[in-house]
Amino acid sequence: MKIALAIAPHDAQPSAFVVFRDRLEVSIEKASRMGYDAIELALAKASDADGAAIRRILDDNGMDISAVSTGRVFAEEKAWLTNPDEAESRRAVDILKGLVELAASIGAGLVNVGRARGFVHEGETREAARARFVDRIRECADHGARHGVTIVIEPVNRYEINFINSVVPDGTDVIGGVAHPNVKLMPDVFHMNIEDASIAASLEKAGELVGYVHLADSNRWAPGQGHTDFDAILASLRKIGYDRPDTFVGVEILPYPSPDEAAQQAIAYLRPLIPRAG
Ligand code: LER
Ligand code: MN
């Protein structure tokens, strides 16, 4: 397992949920120096980034990229897949397809879909929202398959969105409905601490559906700063065979007490639990 740090370019809005929001050459060099293996990059749309230039910065620093994350598609572009307005839902698909292509150009194998899945809108049934979501995510996944990119669906807690909140049963149910080889689940243990009956049992139930994992403590500070049992989480990930050289865990935490301290605390806590491969 490689450890990635969530970052966004300097011009991302302050709402971007990342640890470093700065020029990419600055953040990537700093993350590398701190001992991270990779970054996870939060983007709002493909035209905001130059894939080849990002790849060069990664290579210059011996760094990998776990995923392109899409919370900013929701927060900044105001685009999401379940939107009952056909043109709006299609706009979300087009943005996500663009980010799939961009991810491929950087060498990232994953694009996450968290809040960009959207809501169950007022006046609509859950079934209608789910059917639209399944249809749209399959289209994104077909595009992913053409570009060697897997879409990972991230269950997000009820205070942020009203659709796909738990890994079990919400995430496992919907992924069963999507039934596409290029779609996997992305548990975020912060959300799981709110929504899942047992983080360890849900990870084990999700099993080989797990395609990426977000790590944060119960208070969303760095692992080690709250009451989440990371030994149990890592034991579950090992049990389901997720601890392979080609998998990533992403550190997505509040930048407190400061971005640098948060990033340092997280890697200092996680590295002994997840030794560097080789
Ligand atoms: C995105 O990865 C996430 O976990 C969301 O809670 C961001 O709001
Ligand atoms: Mn997350």
Tab-separated table of C-alpha atoms in Angstrom, residues 8-9 11-13 16 24 41-51 54 68-79 91-103 105-106 111 116:
chain	number	residue	atom	x	y	z
A	8	ALA	CA	-5.270	20.860	-4.737
A	9	PRO	CA	-3.745	23.530	-6.987
A	11	ASP	CA	-6.236	28.475	-7.275
A	12	ALA	CA	-8.732	25.949	-5.853
A	13	GLN	CA	-11.441	27.522	-3.697
A	16	ALA	CA	-11.524	22.257	-1.480
A	24	LEU	CA	1.692	21.770	-7.307
A	41	LEU	CA	-5.213	15.628	-6.742
A	42	ALA	CA	-8.519	17.505	-6.317
A	43	LEU	CA	-9.664	19.099	-9.575
A	44	ALA	CA	-12.860	20.875	-10.668
A	45	LYS	CA	-12.451	20.266	-14.407
A	46	ALA	CA	-9.865	18.921	-16.830
A	47	SER	CA	-9.047	22.284	-18.423
A	48	ASP	CA	-7.682	23.475	-15.049
A	49	ALA	CA	-4.655	21.186	-15.286
A	50	ASP	CA	-1.848	20.145	-17.638
A	51	GLY	CA	-1.405	16.366	-17.289
A	54	ILE	CA	1.968	17.343	-13.493
A	68	VAL	CA	-7.999	12.473	-9.244
A	69	SER	CA	-10.701	13.446	-6.744
A	70	THR	CA	-13.863	15.280	-7.708
A	71	GLY	CA	-15.305	16.990	-4.624
A	72	ARG	CA	-14.619	20.288	-6.397
A	73	VAL	CA	-16.832	19.230	-9.314
A	74	PHE	CA	-19.683	19.281	-6.794
A	75	ALA	CA	-18.587	22.281	-4.710
A	76	GLU	CA	-17.196	24.604	-7.408
A	77	GLU	CA	-18.761	23.472	-10.703
A	78	LYS	CA	-22.082	22.660	-8.963
A	79	ALA	CA	-22.356	19.553	-11.147
A	91	ARG	CA	-22.704	18.310	-17.767
A	92	ALA	CA	-21.564	16.315	-14.729
A	93	VAL	CA	-20.902	13.259	-16.931
A	94	ASP	CA	-18.886	15.364	-19.366
A	95	ILE	CA	-16.784	16.917	-16.590
A	96	LEU	CA	-16.100	13.478	-15.091
A	97	LYS	CA	-15.182	12.041	-18.488
A	98	GLY	CA	-12.740	14.928	-18.961
A	99	LEU	CA	-11.205	14.157	-15.580
A	100	VAL	CA	-10.914	10.475	-16.543
A	101	GLU	CA	-8.863	11.500	-19.588
A	102	LEU	CA	-6.779	13.884	-17.511
A	103	ALA	CA	-6.160	11.184	-14.872
A	105	SER	CA	-2.613	11.521	-18.976
A	106	ILE	CA	-1.019	11.947	-15.518
A	111	VAL	CA	-11.158	8.899	-10.385
A	116	ALA	CA	-20.453	14.504	-7.362
